[in-house]
Coordinates of C-alpha atoms and ligand atoms in Angstrom, one line a residue:
V1 CA 103.7 -17.1 133.5
E2 CA 107.7 -15.9 132.7
M3 CA 106.7 -14.4 129.4
E4 CA 103.6 -13.3 131.3
R5 CA 104.8 -11.7 133.6
D6 CA 107.6 -10.2 130.9
Q7 CA 104.8 -8.7 128.8
L8 CA 103.0 -6.8 131.7
G9 CA 106.9 -5.6 132.6
R10 CA 107.2 -4.2 128.8
E11 CA 103.4 -2.8 129.6
K12 CA 104.6 -1.3 132.5
A13 CA 107.2 0.2 131.6
E14 CA 105.7 1.5 127.9
M15 CA 102.8 2.9 131.0
G16 CA 105.4 4.8 132.7
Q17 CA 106.7 6.2 129.9
K18 CA 103.9 7.0 128.8
L19 CA 102.6 8.1 132.1
E20 CA 106.0 10.4 132.1
F21 CA 104.8 12.4 128.9
L22 CA 101.7 12.6 130.0
Q23 CA 102.8 14.8 133.0
K24 CA 105.0 16.5 130.7
E25 CA 101.9 17.4 128.7
R26 CA 99.8 18.1 132.0
A27 CA 103.1 20.4 133.1
Y28 CA 103.5 22.3 129.7
V29 CA 99.7 22.8 129.7
E30 CA 99.1 23.9 133.8
S31 CA 101.9 26.4 132.7
R32 CA 99.9 27.8 129.5
R33 CA 96.7 27.7 131.8
E34 CA 98.7 30.1 133.9
E35 CA 100.3 32.3 131.7
T36 CA 97.1 32.9 129.5
E37 CA 94.9 33.7 132.9
R38 CA 97.5 36.1 133.8
K39 CA 97.2 37.6 130.5
L40 CA 93.5 37.4 130.9
T41 CA 94.0 38.7 134.4
G42 CA 95.9 42.2 133.2
S43 CA 93.8 42.6 130.2
Q44 CA 90.2 42.6 132.0
A45 CA 92.7 45.2 133.3
E46 CA 92.8 47.6 130.9
L47 CA 89.8 46.8 129.3
E48 CA 88.1 47.8 132.6
T49 CA 90.4 51.1 132.4
E50 CA 89.6 52.0 128.9
R51 CA 85.9 51.6 129.5
A52 CA 86.1 54.2 132.5
K53 CA 88.0 56.1 129.6
Y54 CA 85.1 55.7 127.3
M55 CA 82.5 56.2 130.0
A56 CA 83.5 59.7 131.1
F57 CA 84.4 60.6 127.2
V58 CA 80.6 59.6 126.3
S59 CA 80.0 61.9 129.5
L60 CA 81.4 64.9 128.7
S61 CA 80.7 64.7 125.0
E62 CA 77.2 64.3 125.7
S63 CA 77.3 66.9 128.4
R64 CA 78.5 69.2 125.1
L65 CA 76.3 67.9 123.6
A66 CA 73.2 69.3 125.8
E67 CA 75.5 72.4 125.9
V68 CA 76.3 73.4 122.1
Q69 CA 71.7 73.0 121.7
L70 CA 71.2 74.9 124.2
E71 CA 73.9 77.0 122.7
R72 CA 72.0 76.7 118.7
D73 CA 68.2 77.4 120.2
E74 CA 69.6 80.2 121.8
A75 CA 71.4 81.5 117.8
A76 CA 67.7 80.7 116.7
R77 CA 65.8 82.4 117.9
R78 CA 68.4 85.7 118.4
A79 CA 68.4 84.8 114.3
S80 CA 64.1 85.1 114.2
T81 CA 64.2 88.0 116.4
F82 CA 67.2 89.6 113.9
D83 CA 65.4 88.3 111.0
S84 CA 62.1 90.4 112.8
R85 CA 64.0 93.5 113.6
E86 CA 65.1 94.0 110.1
R87 CA 62.4 93.6 108.6
E88 CA 60.8 96.2 111.1
L89 CA 63.7 98.9 110.5
L90 CA 63.6 98.3 106.1
G91 CA 59.7 99.5 106.7
T92 CA 60.9 102.1 108.5
V93 CA 63.5 102.3 105.9
A94 CA 61.2 102.0 103.6
K95 CA 58.4 105.0 105.4
M96 CA 61.4 106.7 106.0
D97 CA 62.5 107.2 102.3
V98 CA 59.1 107.4 101.7
A99 CA 59.0 110.7 103.7
R100 CA 62.3 111.9 102.3
R101 CA 60.9 111.5 99.0
T102 CA 57.7 113.6 99.8
L103 CA 60.0 116.1 101.7
H104 CA 62.5 115.9 98.3
N105 CA 59.6 117.1 96.5
R106 CA 57.9 119.3 98.7
V107 CA 60.8 121.6 98.7
M108 CA 61.7 121.7 95.3
Q109 CA 58.3 122.7 94.3
L110 CA 58.5 125.7 97.1
S111 CA 61.8 127.3 95.8
G112 CA 59.8 125.9 92.8
N113 CA 60.4 123.6 90.2
M114 CA 62.0 126.2 88.1
R115 CA 64.7 127.9 89.0
V116 CA 66.9 130.0 87.7
Y117 CA 70.9 129.8 88.7
V118 CA 73.5 132.6 86.6
R119 CA 77.5 131.8 86.2
I120 CA 79.7 134.2 85.2
R121 CA 82.1 132.0 84.3
P122 CA 86.3 133.8 85.1
P123 CA 88.0 135.9 82.1
L124 CA 90.4 133.9 80.1
P125 CA 93.5 134.0 79.4
G126 CA 94.6 137.2 77.3
E127 CA 90.7 138.2 77.4
A128 CA 90.9 141.0 79.1
E129 CA 92.2 142.7 77.0
K130 CA 91.3 142.8 73.9
S131 CA 88.3 143.3 75.8
V132 CA 89.1 147.0 76.7
A133 CA 89.9 147.5 72.9
A134 CA 86.0 146.4 72.0
I135 CA 84.1 148.7 74.5
P136 CA 82.0 150.1 72.1
A137 CA 82.4 154.6 73.4
A138 CA 78.4 155.5 73.2
S139 CA 79.2 158.7 72.1
S140 CA 81.9 157.8 69.1
S141 CA 80.3 155.8 67.1
S142 CA 83.6 156.4 64.5
S143 CA 85.8 153.9 67.3
R144 CA 82.9 151.2 66.4
R145 CA 83.6 151.1 63.0
T146 CA 87.4 151.3 62.7
S147 CA 89.5 148.8 64.7
V148 CA 91.5 150.5 66.7
I149 CA 92.8 149.9 70.0
R150 CA 91.6 153.3 72.8
P151 CA 93.0 152.8 75.7
R152 CA 89.9 153.1 78.1
P153 CA 89.1 156.6 79.7
T154 CA 89.0 156.1 83.9
P155 CA 86.0 156.8 85.1
P156 CA 85.2 159.5 87.4
R157 CA 85.3 158.0 90.9
H158 CA 81.5 158.6 91.6
A159 CA 81.4 155.7 89.6
A160 CA 84.1 154.4 89.7
V161 CA 83.0 150.1 90.6
S162 CA 85.6 148.2 92.9
D163 CA 87.3 146.6 89.4
E164 CA 87.2 146.1 85.8
S165 CA 84.0 143.2 86.3
P166 CA 80.1 144.9 85.0
F167 CA 79.0 141.5 87.8
H168 CA 79.3 142.2 92.0
F169 CA 78.1 139.1 94.2
P170 CA 77.9 140.8 97.2
G171 CA 76.9 137.5 99.4
L172 CA 79.4 135.7 98.2
L173 CA 82.1 136.2 99.7
D174 CA 80.3 135.4 103.3
R175 CA 79.0 132.2 101.4
D176 CA 82.5 131.2 101.0
S177 CA 83.7 131.9 104.8
S178 CA 80.5 131.6 106.6
S179 CA 78.5 128.1 105.4
P180 CA 80.2 124.8 105.5
S181 CA 78.3 123.8 102.3
S182 CA 77.4 126.3 99.8
A183 CA 74.5 124.6 98.8
M184 CA 72.6 125.1 102.2
S185 CA 73.6 128.4 102.6
L186 CA 71.6 128.6 98.8
D187 CA 68.4 128.6 100.8
D188 CA 69.8 132.1 102.1
P189 CA 68.2 134.3 100.0
A190 CA 71.0 137.8 100.7
K191 CA 73.7 135.3 99.0
N192 CA 72.8 135.1 95.7
V193 CA 72.5 138.9 94.9
L194 CA 74.1 140.0 91.5
V195 CA 75.1 143.0 91.2
V196 CA 75.3 144.0 87.4
T197 CA 76.5 148.2 87.3
E198 CA 76.9 149.2 83.3
P199 CA 80.2 149.5 82.4
Y200 CA 81.4 152.9 82.3
K201 CA 80.5 154.6 78.7
D202 CA 82.5 158.7 78.0
R203 CA 79.8 160.9 77.5
G204 CA 81.1 163.1 75.8
G205 CA 81.1 166.6 78.5
L206 CA 77.3 164.8 79.3
T207 CA 77.6 163.3 83.2
P208 CA 78.3 160.1 83.4
R209 CA 75.5 157.6 84.3
Q210 CA 75.6 153.6 85.3
K211 CA 72.7 152.1 85.9
K212 CA 72.9 149.5 88.0
W213 CA 70.2 146.2 88.8
S214 CA 69.7 143.4 91.7
F215 CA 68.8 140.4 91.0
N216 CA 68.5 137.5 92.8
F217 CA 68.3 134.4 91.3
D218 CA 68.5 130.5 93.4
G219 CA 71.5 130.2 92.8
A220 CA 74.7 133.5 91.7
F221 CA 77.3 131.4 90.9
G222 CA 80.7 134.3 90.4
P223 CA 84.4 133.2 88.1
S224 CA 85.4 131.9 91.2
C225 CA 83.2 128.9 91.7
G226 CA 84.3 126.6 90.4
Q227 CA 82.5 122.7 89.1
E228 CA 82.2 121.2 92.5
E229 CA 79.8 123.9 94.2
L230 CA 77.4 123.8 90.6
W231 CA 77.3 120.5 91.3
E232 CA 76.4 121.2 94.7
A233 CA 73.8 123.0 94.3
T234 CA 72.5 120.7 91.5
E235 CA 72.9 117.7 93.4
P236 CA 69.3 117.5 94.8
L237 CA 67.5 118.1 91.4
V238 CA 69.5 114.6 90.5
Q239 CA 68.4 113.3 93.4
S240 CA 64.7 114.2 92.2
V241 CA 65.5 111.8 89.0
I242 CA 66.7 109.0 91.1
D243 CA 63.5 109.7 93.2
G244 CA 61.2 109.2 90.5
F245 CA 61.0 113.0 88.4
N246 CA 61.5 114.4 85.1
V247 CA 64.5 117.1 85.6
C248 CA 65.8 119.4 82.9
I249 CA 69.0 121.0 83.1
F250 CA 69.5 123.3 80.4
A251 CA 72.6 125.7 80.2
Y252 CA 71.4 129.3 78.0
G253 CA 73.6 131.7 76.7
Q254 CA 75.6 133.6 74.7
T255 CA 77.8 132.4 72.6
G256 CA 82.0 131.6 74.8
S257 CA 79.9 132.1 78.1
G258 CA 80.4 129.2 79.7
K259 CA 77.7 126.4 78.6
T260 CA 79.8 123.5 77.4
H261 CA 82.0 123.7 80.1
T262 CA 79.7 123.9 83.2
M263 CA 77.5 120.8 81.7
L264 CA 80.1 118.8 80.0
G265 CA 83.4 120.6 81.3
D266 CA 86.7 119.0 81.5
D267 CA 88.7 114.9 82.2
A268 CA 90.3 117.8 85.3
N269 CA 86.5 119.7 86.2
P270 CA 84.2 117.4 85.0
G271 CA 80.8 118.9 85.1
I272 CA 77.4 118.0 85.7
V273 CA 76.5 115.4 83.3
T274 CA 79.7 113.0 85.0
R275 CA 78.4 114.2 88.0
A276 CA 74.8 113.1 87.6
V277 CA 76.2 110.1 85.9
N278 CA 78.7 109.1 88.6
K279 CA 75.7 109.8 91.1
L280 CA 73.3 107.6 89.9
F281 CA 75.5 104.3 89.2
D282 CA 76.7 105.2 92.7
T283 CA 72.8 105.0 93.8
K284 CA 72.7 102.0 91.3
S285 CA 75.5 99.7 93.3
A286 CA 74.0 101.2 96.8
I287 CA 70.2 100.5 95.8
E288 CA 71.2 96.3 94.3
G289 CA 74.2 95.7 96.9
G290 CA 71.8 96.7 100.1
G291 CA 68.4 97.4 99.9
V292 CA 68.7 101.0 100.2
C293 CA 66.3 103.1 99.6
G294 CA 63.7 102.2 101.2
V295 CA 63.2 99.4 98.8
G296 CA 64.4 96.4 100.3
G297 CA 66.1 93.6 98.4
D298 CA 65.8 92.1 94.5
A299 CA 65.8 95.6 94.4
T300 CA 66.8 96.3 90.4
V301 CA 68.1 99.5 88.1
D302 CA 68.3 100.1 84.7
I303 CA 70.7 103.8 83.5
S304 CA 69.7 104.3 80.3
V305 CA 71.0 106.7 77.3
E306 CA 69.9 109.0 74.6
L307 CA 71.7 111.1 72.5
L308 CA 70.2 113.6 70.3
E309 CA 71.2 117.0 68.5
I310 CA 69.0 119.7 67.0
Y311 CA 70.7 121.3 64.1
N312 CA 69.6 124.2 61.7
E313 CA 66.2 122.6 63.4
R314 CA 67.0 119.2 62.1
V315 CA 67.0 115.8 65.3
R316 CA 69.6 113.5 65.1
D317 CA 70.1 110.6 67.0
L318 CA 74.1 111.3 67.9
L319 CA 74.7 107.2 68.9
A320 CA 72.0 105.5 66.0
P321 CA 75.2 103.0 65.2
D322 CA 73.6 103.3 60.9
A323 CA 74.1 106.9 61.3
G324 CA 77.1 108.4 60.1
P325 CA 80.0 110.8 61.4
S326 CA 77.6 113.9 62.1
G327 CA 74.7 111.3 63.6
K328 CA 71.1 110.3 62.2
E329 CA 68.3 112.7 61.5
L330 CA 65.3 111.7 62.5
N331 CA 61.6 112.9 62.7
L332 CA 59.4 114.2 65.2
R333 CA 56.4 112.8 66.7
L334 CA 53.6 115.0 66.4
N335 CA 51.0 113.7 69.4
S336 CA 53.9 112.3 71.7
N337 CA 56.4 115.4 71.1
E338 CA 59.5 112.3 71.4
A339 CA 61.3 111.8 68.6
V340 CA 61.1 108.8 65.8
G341 CA 63.5 106.0 66.5
N342 CA 65.8 107.3 68.4
V343 CA 67.8 105.1 69.8
L344 CA 67.9 104.1 73.5
V345 CA 71.3 103.3 74.6
S346 CA 71.0 100.9 77.8
A347 CA 74.8 101.5 80.1
N348 CA 76.0 99.8 82.3
S349 CA 79.0 100.8 83.9
R350 CA 79.8 105.0 84.3
E351 CA 82.7 104.3 81.8
E352 CA 80.5 103.1 78.8
V353 CA 78.5 105.9 79.4
R354 CA 81.4 108.1 79.1
D355 CA 82.5 106.2 75.6
I356 CA 79.2 107.1 74.0
M357 CA 79.7 110.5 75.7
D358 CA 82.4 110.4 73.6
L359 CA 81.0 108.7 70.5
A360 CA 78.1 111.8 70.6
Q361 CA 81.4 114.6 70.7
R362 CA 82.6 113.4 67.6
R363 CA 80.0 113.4 65.8
R364 CA 78.3 117.1 67.3
C365 CA 78.4 119.4 64.9
V366 CA 81.4 121.8 66.9
K367 CA 83.1 124.9 65.0
A368 CA 86.1 127.6 66.0
T369 CA 83.5 131.1 65.1
Q370 CA 84.6 134.6 65.6
S371 CA 83.8 134.1 70.0
N372 CA 85.0 131.1 70.3
A373 CA 86.8 128.4 68.9
E374 CA 85.0 125.5 69.9
S375 CA 81.7 126.8 69.5
S376 CA 78.5 124.1 70.0
R377 CA 76.0 125.0 66.5
S378 CA 74.0 122.9 68.0
H379 CA 71.7 122.0 70.9
M380 CA 72.3 119.1 72.3
I381 CA 69.8 117.0 74.2
F382 CA 71.6 114.3 76.6
T383 CA 68.7 111.6 78.2
L384 CA 69.1 109.3 81.3
H385 CA 66.9 107.1 81.8
F386 CA 66.7 105.6 86.0
V387 CA 64.1 102.5 86.1
L388 CA 63.9 100.9 89.6
R389 CA 62.5 97.7 90.2
H390 CA 61.5 95.8 92.5
G391 CA 60.6 92.1 92.6
N392 CA 58.7 92.1 95.6
S393 CA 56.9 94.1 95.7
G394 CA 57.0 95.0 91.7
L395 CA 56.8 98.9 92.4
I396 CA 58.7 100.4 89.0
R397 CA 60.0 104.5 89.7
R398 CA 60.8 105.8 86.6
G399 CA 63.0 109.0 86.6
K400 CA 64.4 111.1 83.5
L401 CA 67.1 113.5 83.3
H402 CA 67.4 116.0 80.3
V403 CA 70.9 117.7 80.1
C404 CA 70.6 119.9 77.7
D405 CA 73.8 122.1 76.3
L406 CA 72.4 124.3 74.6
A407 CA 74.0 125.9 71.1
G408 CA 75.0 130.1 71.9
S409 CA 72.8 132.9 71.3
E410 CA 75.3 135.7 68.9
R411 CA 73.4 138.9 67.6
L412 CA 74.3 138.6 63.9
S413 CA 76.2 141.7 63.6
K414 CA 78.7 141.0 66.0
S415 CA 79.4 137.5 65.2
G416 CA 80.0 138.3 61.8
S417 CA 79.5 135.2 60.2
M418 CA 78.6 134.2 56.6
G419 CA 77.4 131.3 54.8
T420 CA 76.6 127.8 57.0
L421 CA 77.8 129.7 60.3
L422 CA 74.9 132.4 59.3
K423 CA 72.1 130.1 58.5
E424 CA 73.0 128.6 61.8
T425 CA 73.7 131.0 64.0
K426 CA 69.6 132.3 62.3
H427 CA 68.7 129.2 63.8
I428 CA 70.2 129.0 67.0
N429 CA 68.9 132.8 67.8
T430 CA 65.4 131.6 67.0
S431 CA 65.0 128.8 68.5
L432 CA 66.8 131.0 72.2
A433 CA 64.1 132.7 71.2
V434 CA 61.4 130.6 71.1
L435 CA 62.0 128.4 74.1
S436 CA 62.0 132.1 75.7
N437 CA 58.7 132.7 75.0
V438 CA 58.0 129.0 76.1
I439 CA 59.2 130.1 79.4
E440 CA 57.7 133.1 79.9
K441 CA 54.3 131.9 78.9
L442 CA 54.7 128.9 81.1
Q443 CA 55.7 131.4 84.0
G444 CA 52.6 133.5 83.3
N445 CA 50.7 130.2 83.4
D446 CA 49.7 130.9 79.9
K447 CA 47.2 128.7 78.7
H448 CA 49.0 128.4 74.9
V449 CA 52.4 127.3 75.8
P450 CA 54.0 127.2 72.3
Y451 CA 56.4 124.8 71.9
R452 CA 55.6 123.4 68.9
E453 CA 57.4 126.6 67.1
S454 CA 60.7 125.3 67.9
K455 CA 62.3 121.3 67.5
L456 CA 64.2 122.3 71.6
T457 CA 60.9 123.4 73.0
Y458 CA 59.0 120.4 71.9
L459 CA 61.5 118.0 72.6
L460 CA 61.3 119.7 75.9
K461 CA 57.8 119.7 75.9
N462 CA 57.7 116.7 78.5
S463 CA 60.2 117.6 81.3
L464 CA 59.3 121.5 81.5
G465 CA 55.9 122.0 82.4
G466 CA 53.6 120.0 85.3
D467 CA 55.4 118.5 87.7
S468 CA 58.9 118.1 86.0
K469 CA 61.7 120.2 87.9
T470 CA 63.6 121.7 85.6
L471 CA 66.9 124.3 86.4
A472 CA 68.5 127.1 83.8
I473 CA 71.7 128.2 84.7
V474 CA 72.2 131.5 82.2
C475 CA 75.5 131.3 82.1
C476 CA 77.6 135.0 81.1
N477 CA 80.7 136.2 80.1
P478 CA 83.1 138.4 82.4
L479 CA 84.1 141.0 80.5
P480 CA 82.8 144.4 79.8
A481 CA 82.4 144.1 76.4
H482 CA 80.1 141.5 75.8
F483 CA 78.0 143.0 78.5
G484 CA 74.6 143.5 76.3
E485 CA 74.9 139.8 75.8
S486 CA 75.0 139.5 79.6
M487 CA 72.3 141.8 79.8
C488 CA 69.5 140.3 77.8
S489 CA 70.7 136.9 79.2
L490 CA 69.9 137.9 82.3
R491 CA 66.9 139.3 80.8
F492 CA 65.7 135.7 80.0
A493 CA 66.6 134.1 84.1
A494 CA 64.7 137.3 85.6
K495 CA 62.0 136.3 83.0
A496 CA 62.6 131.7 84.5
N497 CA 62.7 132.8 88.1
R498 CA 59.9 135.7 87.5
V499 CA 62.2 137.9 89.1
E500 CA 61.3 141.4 89.9
L501 CA 64.3 143.2 88.9
K502 CA 64.6 145.7 90.6
A503 CA 66.7 147.8 88.1
T504 CA 67.6 151.7 88.3
G505 CA 66.5 151.8 84.0
N506 CA 65.9 149.3 81.2
F507 CA 68.2 147.8 79.0
S508 CA 66.4 146.9 75.6
C509 CA 68.1 143.7 73.5
Ligands
ATP1 N1 83.9 129.1 85.0 C1 84.9 128.8 83.3 N2 86.5 127.8 84.4 C2 87.3 127.8 83.5 N3 87.9 127.9 81.8 C3 85.9 128.3 81.4 C4 84.8 128.4 82.2 N4 83.4 129.0 81.3 C5 84.2 128.4 80.0 N5 85.2 128.2 80.5 C6 86.3 127.9 79.3 O1 86.2 128.8 78.3 C7 85.4 128.8 76.1 C8 84.6 128.8 76.1 O2 83.4 127.9 76.7 P1 82.5 127.7 76.4 O3 82.4 126.3 75.3 O4 81.9 126.5 77.4 O5 81.0 127.6 75.6 P2 80.2 128.0 75.5 O6 79.1 128.7 76.3 O7 79.7 125.8 75.6 O8 80.0 128.7 74.0 P3 79.4 128.1 72.4 O9 78.0 128.3 72.6 O10 80.0 129.1 71.1 O11 79.2 126.9 72.9 C9 86.1 127.1 77.2 O12 87.8 127.7 76.2 C10 85.9 127.0 78.6 O13 86.6 125.6 78.6
MG2 MG1 79.2 124.8 73.8

């Protein structure tokens, strides 16, 4: 019993230790539980706050999304309105462009498919003195043979003109001052009157007599008119090229009268060619950039260039890559009025055309003559093709601009030409006479027009008659010494313009 009691006592002590241990464990677990419960309660509160925030954010996003969707729908609706408005406007622009082209063409037709401008250049430095010496005195044939410099006799009061020049533009002052645009004022015929007074001649005691002529051209440009003013009047014809017509602009006149200056000019005073090229390239950029000119988008423009020269009745291609320093000789195709095998260079920029022109100028036949230090001894025909293609509608519009810088006419007796120069002068005069004849027949609606009598008229056939528009710029030397030649050029101009001469006398040449 003692042993059992000891045993039980030990077991009781052991049990007491275990109980104590378990109580400590329980207290620890209890405190952990309390701590965990505390933490859990805190986390739940945090979670609740976060959830509330999240829910607020979701509802805000949803209302924003609804707003954005509304805005998107509104934008889509407006875009479709704009699309249909754009289509409508493009349609209107296209219709207006057709109307504009028709009206422009009508205006061109009303003012005649053949237009004539006359340009009297200013006297060049040192030229006026020479001209005084060179005025032929009618009564003294000996003075023509000698080179004695005779001062010009003072004309009697009643025959006097306001200055030395035989040319007067009564409407030019008004044009300069009253109109904002000279091109607009060209529509007024009174502004384009040219009065020509025969230079005073000493008739050796006979009653002095000076004949007077009055011309009315489509445009009259005096010595004070610059390249810009002439271009303003010429620009509508270049517009016709863009509108799909054939246009031919040529400069006609005595050697040294300013034809090359008018057509080509120089860097400081660019002529018609440079300005026309600029206009064509500006229009190309506008069409390809934004679908202007009523063709809508997807339109392209190709500009290409041809350059021919007629020298001694032979046609030469100034652009042929295999040509020598003076171009490559070409044949003419008999039934199509075209040169055979000439080069058509596609030009992508105005700079490329300028390079082409420089090359052609180097190859062109230019010589110093008695009358002009840089006389063009050949006719140059510069052709610009403007082709508009519209992808959507398949529309193709082709316009062609011929710009001709003709060689100058010159009286054989006066030119003092010999040898090669003489031969050139004869060829030049013959082809200019044919041109004059062709224009006369065209203006007279003659059935037979002698295009084939010269290479020049042959090549220009398609651009001289029919629906083509032709502008002749007749250039004259301002000096009384060249009065005879100027009068011949004006006679040509009058013929081309079908101008009735209000003349008080005749002049034969
Ligand atoms: N309107 C003008 N203003 C100033 N100078 C001019 C004008 N027209 C011509 N000139 C000058 O007169 C000279 C002769 O002109 P240009 O060479 O153009 O004559 P052309 O008619 O072409 O002669 P050609 O038939 O011999 O070739 C040149 O020096 C040119 O610069
Ligand atoms: Mg010239």
